[in-house]
Tab-separated table of C-alpha atoms and ligand atoms in Angstrom:
chain	number	residue	atom	x	y	z
B	761	MET	CA	35.381	-16.759	6.930
B	762	LEU	CA	32.847	-13.981	7.340
B	763	ASN	CA	33.077	-10.833	5.294
B	764	PRO	CA	34.217	-8.308	7.935
B	765	ASN	CA	32.552	-5.342	6.229
B	766	ALA	CA	29.228	-7.137	5.978
B	767	TYR	CA	29.539	-8.267	9.591
B	768	ALA	CA	30.279	-4.727	10.809
B	769	LEU	CA	27.271	-3.347	8.929
B	770	GLY	CA	24.935	-6.017	10.286
B	771	ALA	CA	26.220	-6.100	13.843
B	772	ASN	CA	26.222	-2.359	14.477
B	773	ARG	CA	22.783	-0.850	14.455
B	774	SER	CA	22.539	2.682	13.076
B	775	CYS	CA	22.332	5.481	15.619
B	776	ILE	CA	18.815	6.254	14.348
B	777	ARG	CA	17.627	2.686	14.912
B	778	GLU	CA	19.260	2.650	18.377
B	779	LEU	CA	17.348	5.787	19.332
B	780	PHE	CA	14.095	4.419	17.936
B	781	GLU	CA	14.494	1.176	19.938
B	782	TYR	CA	15.393	3.206	23.018
B	783	GLY	CA	12.199	5.230	22.511
B	784	ASN	CA	10.132	2.041	22.390
B	785	ALA	CA	11.769	0.755	25.569
B	786	ARG	CA	11.119	4.075	27.348
B	787	ALA	CA	7.514	4.146	26.083
B	788	ALA	CA	6.921	0.785	27.789
B	789	ILE	CA	8.049	2.343	31.090
B	790	VAL	CA	6.796	5.951	31.044
B	791	GLY	CA	3.974	5.695	28.481
B	792	ARG	CA	4.104	6.393	24.739
B	793	GLU	CA	2.620	9.876	25.275
B	794	ASN	CA	5.613	10.899	27.393
B	795	VAL	CA	8.297	10.053	24.837
B	796	TYR	CA	9.009	12.677	22.165
B	797	ASP	CA	10.476	10.550	19.446
B	798	TYR	CA	11.804	12.548	16.472
B	799	SER	CA	14.176	9.812	15.324
B	800	LEU	CA	12.725	7.872	12.402
B	801	GLY	CA	11.491	8.993	8.959
B	802	ASN	CA	8.442	6.760	8.768
B	803	PRO	CA	5.571	8.617	7.022
B	804	SER	CA	2.767	9.606	9.383
B	805	ILE	CA	0.111	10.481	6.815
B	806	PRO	CA	-1.793	7.534	5.327
B	807	SER	CA	-1.525	6.675	1.641
B	808	PRO	CA	-4.197	8.374	-0.459
B	809	ARG	CA	-7.479	6.437	-0.267
B	810	GLU	CA	-7.295	5.765	-4.022
B	811	VAL	CA	-4.164	3.672	-3.494
B	812	ASN	CA	-6.002	1.169	-1.311
B	813	GLU	CA	-9.024	1.217	-3.612
B	814	THR	CA	-6.735	0.526	-6.560
B	815	ILE	CA	-5.260	-2.536	-4.827
B	816	CYS	CA	-8.788	-3.964	-4.555
B	817	LYS	CA	-9.587	-3.077	-8.170
B	818	VAL	CA	-6.383	-4.639	-9.495
B	819	ILE	CA	-7.099	-7.857	-7.605
B	820	ALA	CA	-10.739	-7.912	-8.713
B	821	GLU	CA	-10.139	-6.997	-12.357
B	822	MET	CA	-6.858	-8.622	-13.330
B	823	ASP	CA	-5.822	-12.213	-13.779
B	824	SER	CA	-4.436	-13.489	-10.462
B	825	LEU	CA	-1.468	-15.200	-12.122
B	826	ALA	CA	-0.480	-11.919	-13.771
B	827	VAL	CA	-0.959	-9.905	-10.585
B	828	HIS	CA	1.244	-12.165	-8.487
B	829	GLY	CA	3.602	-13.551	-11.097
B	830	TYR	CA	7.103	-12.465	-12.077
B	831	THR	CA	7.198	-9.457	-14.345
B	832	SER	CA	10.044	-8.633	-16.697
B	833	ALA	CA	13.094	-7.552	-14.701
B	834	ILE	CA	12.847	-3.969	-15.942
B	835	GLY	CA	9.181	-3.771	-14.952
B	836	ASP	CA	5.795	-3.890	-16.699
B	837	LEU	CA	5.566	-1.823	-19.861
B	838	ALA	CA	2.206	-0.435	-18.662
B	839	THR	CA	3.831	0.869	-15.478
B	840	ARG	CA	6.792	2.406	-17.295
B	841	THR	CA	4.433	3.990	-19.842
B	842	ALA	CA	2.245	5.501	-17.118
B	843	ILE	CA	5.265	6.934	-15.290
B	844	ALA	CA	6.729	8.358	-18.505
B	845	GLU	CA	3.396	10.033	-19.334
B	846	ASP	CA	3.143	11.528	-15.859
B	847	LEU	CA	6.717	12.884	-15.949
B	848	ASN	CA	6.190	14.345	-19.412
B	849	SER	CA	2.961	16.038	-18.383
B	850	ARG	CA	4.715	17.675	-15.433
B	851	TYR	CA	8.198	18.442	-16.755
B	852	ASN	CA	7.903	18.151	-20.540
B	853	ALA	CA	10.990	15.960	-20.238
B	854	GLY	CA	10.648	13.607	-23.224
B	855	VAL	CA	10.820	10.504	-21.006
B	856	LYS	CA	10.353	7.187	-22.849
B	857	PRO	CA	9.188	3.939	-21.217
B	858	GLU	CA	12.403	2.189	-22.322
B	859	GLU	CA	14.402	4.709	-20.254
B	860	LEU	CA	12.678	3.615	-17.041
B	861	PHE	CA	13.566	0.672	-14.817
B	862	ILE	CA	11.050	-0.227	-12.107
B	863	GLY	CA	12.922	-0.817	-8.858
B	864	SER	CA	12.134	-1.746	-5.282
B	865	GLY	CA	12.587	1.708	-3.746
B	866	ALA	CA	15.412	4.215	-3.761
B	867	ALA	CA	17.839	2.172	-1.657
B	868	PRO	CA	18.259	-0.816	-4.011
B	869	GLU	CA	18.013	1.515	-7.006
B	870	LEU	CA	20.972	3.528	-5.707
B	871	VAL	CA	22.941	0.329	-5.117
B	872	ALA	CA	22.327	-0.801	-8.709
B	873	VAL	CA	23.256	2.596	-10.160
B	874	LEU	CA	26.417	2.830	-8.044
B	875	HIS	CA	27.498	-0.666	-9.092
B	876	ALA	CA	26.807	0.200	-12.722
B	877	LEU	CA	28.804	3.440	-12.652
B	878	THR	CA	31.928	2.369	-10.779
B	879	THR	CA	34.952	0.157	-11.080
B	880	PRO	CA	37.317	-0.423	-8.146
B	881	GLY	CA	38.973	2.898	-7.333
B	882	SER	CA	36.191	5.066	-8.759
B	883	GLU	CA	35.236	7.947	-6.525
B	884	ILE	CA	31.672	8.770	-5.477
B	885	LEU	CA	30.965	12.133	-3.896
B	886	ALA	CA	28.077	13.040	-1.625
B	887	ILE	CA	27.250	16.537	-0.401
B	888	ALA	CA	27.001	16.925	3.376
B	889	PRO	CA	24.617	16.634	5.044
B	890	TYR	CA	23.824	13.335	3.302
B	891	PHE	CA	21.820	10.144	3.827
B	892	PRO	CA	24.236	7.849	5.733
B	893	GLU	CA	23.456	4.725	3.714
B	894	TYR	CA	25.245	6.212	0.677
B	895	LYS	CA	28.576	5.226	2.199
B	896	PRO	CA	27.929	1.470	2.502
B	897	PHE	CA	26.127	1.514	-0.864
B	898	ALA	CA	29.131	3.106	-2.609
B	899	GLU	CA	31.740	1.050	-0.767
B	900	SER	CA	29.911	-2.203	-1.514
B	901	ALA	CA	30.471	-1.340	-5.169
B	902	GLY	CA	34.224	-1.032	-4.529
B	903	ALA	CA	34.119	2.750	-4.863
B	904	ILE	CA	35.851	5.334	-2.695
B	905	PHE	CA	33.258	7.422	-0.882
B	906	LYS	CA	34.073	11.108	-0.360
B	907	VAL	CA	32.035	13.821	1.325
B	908	VAL	CA	31.896	17.450	0.204
B	909	PRO	CA	31.713	19.680	3.308
B	910	PRO	CA	28.373	21.353	4.038
B	911	ASP	CA	27.448	24.808	2.789
B	912	ILE	CA	26.569	26.351	6.153
B	913	PRO	CA	24.079	27.848	7.009
B	914	ASP	CA	21.889	27.391	3.901
B	915	PHE	CA	22.826	23.804	3.016
B	916	GLN	CA	22.873	24.430	-0.726
B	917	ILE	CA	26.077	23.242	-2.497
B	918	ASN	CA	29.410	24.996	-2.091
B	919	MET	CA	30.723	24.781	-5.674
B	920	GLU	CA	34.318	25.695	-4.773
B	921	LYS	CA	34.534	22.950	-2.181
B	922	LEU	CA	32.958	20.513	-4.605
B	923	GLU	CA	35.299	21.484	-7.450
B	924	ALA	CA	38.311	21.020	-5.180
B	925	MET	CA	37.258	17.425	-4.550
B	926	LEU	CA	36.657	16.381	-8.159
B	927	THR	CA	39.386	14.217	-9.699
B	928	PRO	CA	39.735	12.221	-12.924
B	929	ASN	CA	38.505	9.234	-10.880
B	930	THR	CA	35.197	10.893	-9.970
B	931	ALA	CA	32.486	8.690	-11.418
B	932	ALA	CA	29.420	10.345	-9.937
B	933	ILE	CA	27.990	12.789	-7.424
B	934	ILE	CA	24.925	11.859	-5.390
B	935	ILE	CA	22.478	14.620	-4.563
B	936	ASN	CA	19.229	14.474	-2.619
B	937	SER	CA	16.732	17.314	-2.815
B	938	PRO	CA	14.424	17.855	-0.953
B	939	ASN	CA	17.077	16.788	1.482
B	940	ASN	CA	17.274	14.324	4.295
B	941	PRO	CA	18.358	15.551	6.884
B	942	SER	CA	18.264	19.322	6.212
B	943	GLY	CA	14.779	19.687	4.688
B	944	VAL	CA	16.381	22.081	2.193
B	945	VAL	CA	15.401	22.108	-1.493
B	946	TYR	CA	18.219	22.870	-3.933
B	947	THR	CA	17.326	25.937	-5.964
B	948	ARG	CA	17.270	26.018	-9.756
B	949	GLN	CA	20.344	28.257	-9.576
B	950	THR	CA	22.249	25.737	-7.431
B	951	LEU	CA	21.408	22.927	-9.842
B	952	GLN	CA	22.314	25.034	-12.887
B	953	GLU	CA	25.699	25.890	-11.376
B	954	LEU	CA	26.218	22.247	-10.500
B	955	GLY	CA	25.403	21.238	-14.079
B	956	GLN	CA	27.839	23.829	-15.461
B	957	LEU	CA	30.616	22.665	-13.140
B	958	LEU	CA	30.106	18.995	-13.992
B	959	THR	CA	29.958	19.771	-17.732
B	960	LYS	CA	33.253	21.678	-17.489
B	961	LYS	CA	34.992	18.959	-15.459
B	962	SER	CA	33.631	16.137	-17.633
B	963	GLU	CA	35.158	17.884	-20.672
B	964	GLN	CA	38.432	18.388	-18.822
B	965	TYR	CA	38.650	14.728	-17.742
B	966	GLY	CA	37.398	13.338	-21.046
B	967	HIS	CA	34.603	11.275	-19.504
B	968	PRO	CA	31.162	12.081	-18.107
B	969	ILE	CA	30.708	12.698	-14.428
B	970	TYR	CA	27.211	11.427	-13.721
B	971	LEU	CA	24.797	13.034	-11.316
B	972	ILE	CA	22.717	10.588	-9.281
B	973	SER	CA	19.567	12.330	-8.107
B	974	ASP	CA	18.073	10.494	-5.137
B	975	GLU	CA	14.445	11.613	-5.037
B	976	PRO	CA	12.250	9.967	-2.413
B	977	TYR	CA	11.053	13.407	-1.303
B	978	ARG	CA	10.403	15.024	-4.699
B	979	GLU	CA	6.696	15.524	-3.992
B	980	LEU	CA	7.246	16.811	-0.442
B	981	ALA	CA	7.759	20.544	-0.992
B	982	TYR	CA	5.860	23.339	0.747
B	983	ASP	CA	4.646	26.848	-0.031
B	984	GLY	CA	4.882	26.158	-3.777
B	985	VAL	CA	8.680	25.980	-3.724
B	986	GLU	CA	10.070	24.635	-7.010
B	987	VAL	CA	11.755	21.206	-7.107
B	988	PRO	CA	13.419	21.324	-10.534
B	989	PHE	CA	13.554	18.097	-12.569
B	990	VAL	CA	17.309	17.561	-12.567
B	991	PRO	CA	17.713	15.813	-15.972
B	992	THR	CA	16.384	18.960	-17.669
B	993	LEU	CA	19.339	20.882	-16.191
B	994	TYR	CA	22.130	18.295	-16.604
B	995	PRO	CA	21.636	15.486	-19.113
B	996	ASN	CA	24.058	13.030	-17.490
B	997	THR	CA	21.666	12.531	-14.599
B	998	VAL	CA	20.282	9.249	-13.330
B	999	VAL	CA	17.141	9.624	-11.200
B	1000	CYS	CA	16.373	7.193	-8.377
B	1001	TYR	CA	12.757	7.774	-7.404
B	1002	SER	CA	10.675	6.112	-4.737
B	1003	TYR	CA	7.021	6.018	-3.693
B	1004	SER	CA	8.046	5.314	-0.078
B	1005	LYS	CA	7.435	8.860	1.102
B	1006	SER	CA	5.385	10.402	-1.713
B	1007	LEU	CA	2.576	7.854	-1.350
B	1008	SER	CA	3.479	6.702	2.196
B	1009	LEU	CA	4.424	3.212	1.011
B	1010	PRO	CA	7.875	2.563	2.529
B	1011	GLY	CA	7.157	-1.057	3.384
B	1012	GLU	CA	5.912	-1.935	-0.098
B	1013	ARG	CA	9.220	-1.306	-1.929
B	1014	ILE	CA	8.429	0.381	-5.216
B	1015	GLY	CA	10.057	3.147	-7.269
B	1016	TYR	CA	11.920	3.640	-10.535
B	1017	ILE	CA	15.251	4.546	-12.090
B	1018	TYR	CA	15.238	6.986	-14.994
B	1019	VAL	CA	18.180	7.006	-17.413
B	1020	PRO	CA	17.534	9.893	-19.837
B	1021	GLY	CA	18.018	9.082	-23.513
B	1022	GLN	CA	20.235	12.178	-23.803
B	1023	ALA	CA	22.664	10.946	-21.090
B	1024	ALA	CA	26.099	9.880	-22.300
B	1025	ASP	CA	26.139	6.177	-23.255
B	1026	SER	CA	22.515	6.050	-22.201
B	1027	LYS	CA	21.657	2.602	-23.589
B	1028	ALA	CA	24.846	0.999	-22.239
B	1029	LEU	CA	24.281	2.655	-18.886
B	1030	TYR	CA	20.719	1.328	-18.753
B	1031	ALA	CA	21.998	-2.158	-19.555
B	1032	ALA	CA	24.703	-1.860	-16.880
B	1033	ILE	CA	22.079	-0.823	-14.299
B	1034	ALA	CA	19.906	-3.787	-15.260
B	1035	GLY	CA	22.965	-6.030	-15.007
B	1036	ALA	CA	24.025	-4.609	-11.652
B	1037	ALA	CA	20.493	-5.019	-10.288
B	1038	ARG	CA	20.541	-8.622	-11.520
B	1039	ALA	CA	23.861	-9.276	-9.813
B	1040	CYS	CA	22.401	-7.851	-6.578
B	1041	GLY	CA	19.554	-10.393	-6.815
B	1042	HIS	CA	16.875	-8.153	-8.293
B	1043	VAL	CA	14.257	-10.299	-10.052
B	1044	CYS	CA	11.476	-7.761	-10.485
B	1045	ALA	CA	9.821	-5.077	-8.368
B	1046	PRO	CA	6.691	-6.272	-6.493
B	1047	SER	CA	4.234	-7.154	-9.221
B	1048	LEU	CA	1.003	-6.101	-7.491
B	1049	TRP	CA	2.547	-2.713	-6.730
B	1050	GLN	CA	3.612	-2.250	-10.321
B	1051	LYS	CA	-0.026	-2.693	-11.334
B	1052	VAL	CA	-1.203	-0.277	-8.628
B	1053	ILE	CA	1.360	2.391	-9.530
B	1054	ALA	CA	0.410	2.112	-13.218
B	1055	ARG	CA	-3.006	3.488	-12.183
B	1056	CYS	CA	-1.820	5.915	-9.475
B	1057	THR	CA	0.933	8.032	-11.027
B	1058	HIS	CA	-1.319	11.113	-10.858
B	1059	LEU	CA	-1.727	10.944	-7.072
B	1060	ARG	CA	0.129	13.371	-4.826
B	1061	PRO	CA	0.333	13.329	-1.052
B	1062	ASP	CA	-1.871	15.575	1.072
B	1063	LEU	CA	0.886	17.515	2.810
B	1064	ASN	CA	-1.318	19.483	5.207
B	1065	ALA	CA	-0.400	17.503	8.319
B	1066	TYR	CA	3.359	17.695	7.634
B	1067	ASP	CA	3.107	21.377	6.760
B	1068	ARG	CA	1.278	22.145	10.007
B	1069	ASN	CA	3.985	20.325	11.993
B	1070	ARG	CA	6.731	22.071	10.053
B	1071	LYS	CA	5.298	25.528	10.658
B	1072	LEU	CA	4.725	24.912	14.361
B	1073	LEU	CA	8.260	23.629	14.935
B	1074	TYR	CA	9.991	26.196	12.745
B	1075	GLU	CA	8.150	29.139	14.293
B	1076	LYS	CA	8.429	28.042	17.913
B	1077	LEU	CA	12.004	26.782	17.777
B	1078	THR	CA	13.381	29.818	15.945
B	1079	ALA	CA	11.538	32.049	18.442
B	1080	MET	CA	13.327	30.170	21.255
B	1081	GLY	CA	16.669	30.902	19.586
B	1082	TYR	CA	17.355	27.647	17.713
B	1083	GLU	CA	19.028	28.154	14.327
B	1084	MET	CA	18.264	26.164	11.196
B	1085	ALA	CA	18.062	26.478	7.418
B	1086	LYS	CA	14.575	27.140	6.067
B	1087	PRO	CA	12.892	23.735	5.762
B	1088	ASP	CA	11.123	23.895	2.403
B	1089	GLY	CA	10.791	20.176	1.821
B	1090	ALA	CA	10.832	16.559	3.050
B	1091	PHE	CA	9.897	16.177	6.738
B	1092	TYR	CA	13.087	17.100	8.529
B	1093	LEU	CA	14.589	20.052	10.368
B	1094	PHE	CA	18.349	20.217	10.824
B	1095	ILE	CA	19.157	22.394	13.783
B	1096	LYS	CA	22.395	23.870	15.107
B	1097	ALA	CA	23.071	22.355	18.522
B	1098	PRO	CA	23.195	25.042	21.214
B	1099	GLY	CA	26.680	24.835	22.699
B	1100	GLY	CA	28.057	23.323	19.496
B	1101	ASP	CA	28.223	19.667	20.571
B	1102	ALA	CA	25.269	17.833	19.037
B	1103	ASN	CA	26.085	14.546	20.736
B	1104	ALA	CA	26.149	16.142	24.182
B	1105	PHE	CA	22.957	18.063	23.381
B	1106	SER	CA	21.135	14.965	22.106
B	1107	GLU	CA	22.255	13.053	25.193
B	1108	LYS	CA	20.823	15.762	27.458
B	1109	ALA	CA	17.586	15.723	25.436
B	1110	LYS	CA	17.454	11.931	25.749
B	1111	GLN	CA	17.474	12.242	29.545
B	1112	LYS	CA	14.206	14.202	29.114
B	1113	ASP	CA	12.790	11.580	26.706
B	1114	LEU	CA	13.251	13.894	23.725
B	1115	LEU	CA	14.909	11.872	20.954
B	1116	LEU	CA	17.016	13.846	18.457
B	1117	VAL	CA	19.544	12.431	15.982
B	1118	PRO	CA	23.047	13.982	16.110
B	1119	GLY	CA	24.305	15.150	12.721
B	1120	ASP	CA	27.668	13.329	12.729
B	1121	GLY	CA	26.276	10.369	10.791
B	1122	PHE	CA	25.041	12.801	8.117
B	1123	GLY	CA	28.549	14.256	7.742
B	1124	CYS	CA	27.629	17.392	9.652
B	1125	PRO	CA	28.690	17.492	13.306
B	1126	GLY	CA	27.266	20.269	15.476
B	1127	TYR	CA	23.714	19.835	14.152
B	1128	PHE	CA	20.877	17.506	15.070
B	1129	ARG	CA	17.966	16.221	13.017
B	1130	ILE	CA	14.291	16.311	13.846
B	1131	CYS	CA	11.945	14.159	11.860
B	1132	TYR	CA	8.525	15.764	12.065
B	1133	CYS	CA	6.321	13.011	10.663
B	1134	VAL	CA	4.836	12.712	14.142
B	1135	SER	CA	1.589	13.864	15.736
B	1136	TYR	CA	0.911	17.579	16.211
B	1137	GLU	CA	0.063	16.858	19.853
B	1138	MET	CA	3.473	15.289	20.439
B	1139	ILE	CA	5.143	18.396	19.038
B	1140	GLN	CA	3.057	20.665	21.282
B	1141	LYS	CA	3.930	18.608	24.355
B	1142	SER	CA	7.631	18.531	23.475
B	1143	LEU	CA	8.048	22.306	23.043
B	1144	PRO	CA	8.614	23.067	26.747
B	1145	VAL	CA	11.449	20.516	26.740
B	1146	PHE	CA	13.134	22.317	23.828
B	1147	ALA	CA	12.716	25.585	25.768
B	1148	GLU	CA	14.290	24.077	28.915
B	1149	LEU	CA	17.212	22.680	26.937
B	1150	ILE	CA	18.136	25.924	25.237
B	1151	LYS	CA	18.007	27.778	28.583
B	1152	GLU	CA	20.330	25.213	30.138
J	1433	PLP	N1	17.375	8.232	0.155
J	1433	PLP	C1	17.034	9.035	1.169
J	1433	PLP	C2	17.572	10.405	1.213
J	1433	PLP	C3	16.175	8.586	2.175
J	1433	PLP	O1	15.845	9.406	3.175
J	1433	PLP	C4	15.677	7.258	2.092
J	1433	PLP	C5	14.804	6.731	3.141
J	1433	PLP	O2	14.545	7.310	4.158
J	1433	PLP	C6	16.071	6.460	1.021
J	1433	PLP	C7	16.913	6.983	0.065
J	1433	PLP	C8	15.577	5.073	0.866
J	1433	PLP	O3	14.242	5.092	0.461
J	1433	PLP	P1	13.442	3.801	-0.008
J	1433	PLP	O4	12.467	3.471	1.068
J	1433	PLP	O5	12.758	4.203	-1.244
J	1433	PLP	O6	14.429	2.713	-0.244
């Protein structure tokens, strides 16, 4: 007999994928240039040139068997050492190579961490708006997935609402800053308050409540806005980092998990993550990419193209009367749907070949998401459609 949950997940495409496929079908009919597709978060700036040069160097300089062979399951020591050095130079965080686990991007890293931290009946909380995959990730681990209502209109964290949802069964909270879909960066004050609340409740319940910090967008912050390093504010943090967006490598599958030495039961937790990854079929992260990352930890994305898109959209759309939180990071805007019904609004936009993702799937009805890793020209051409829609 088939597993009904697995079947449901595989058979029903996500709303984002549906829209993306619809956009491709429309492009075949009306021309790619006439479809304004804001659906999918696929980076639109190329990886830094040094990344490609490093691939060639690694292949030319290193033994082919080592480049393409299995590595240890936790990842090459050289890669973990390079990442630890980079983190320490930026955050003075005391990261050690043995606290890092090289994973295949944030998604499988989150799955491993969620499996490691939960037993059947454990509760996992996400803060709306949240990345929709958290729900199947948490439920596949046998956990109960709960959503803390959004803190409108700023999309920080409403501590009272969060506190009301904590129970002795709460195993962990997942946060994501810079955020998909809101583009908001949690402030130092928000994270400090969160740390204080979790410290208080952990003491009350007699066990740690872990904070899972999902960080594919850490390097994507604009105007010098601070993205605090969460483990320095709350020690019981597990970081799931990815190079998918920071180096525009989403198809290559590379990132890391960081379990700080000062986290409660740190060594056991690290072992449980390694064990959970093993049980999910993790063998090792792509070996060539481990070698490349070992030499590229200093590289940061050139955000100019995203920043230009962000400014154009934010300025023009707010001038038209659209409302949204200030988008300081990632490459998303999360906009209040005029009229209040985001599904109806997105449907109307779709009729004009403007593809917007309704916020329901992110736990935040009444808003829609724009992903602005697209061309500047497409944004310019789409602006009159936004203007028409808000007038209607
Ligand atoms: N978490 C968030 C918030 C994301 O937006 C994404 C991808 O878009 C992921 C995790 C998964 O990233 P990765 O490609 O590293 O698995």
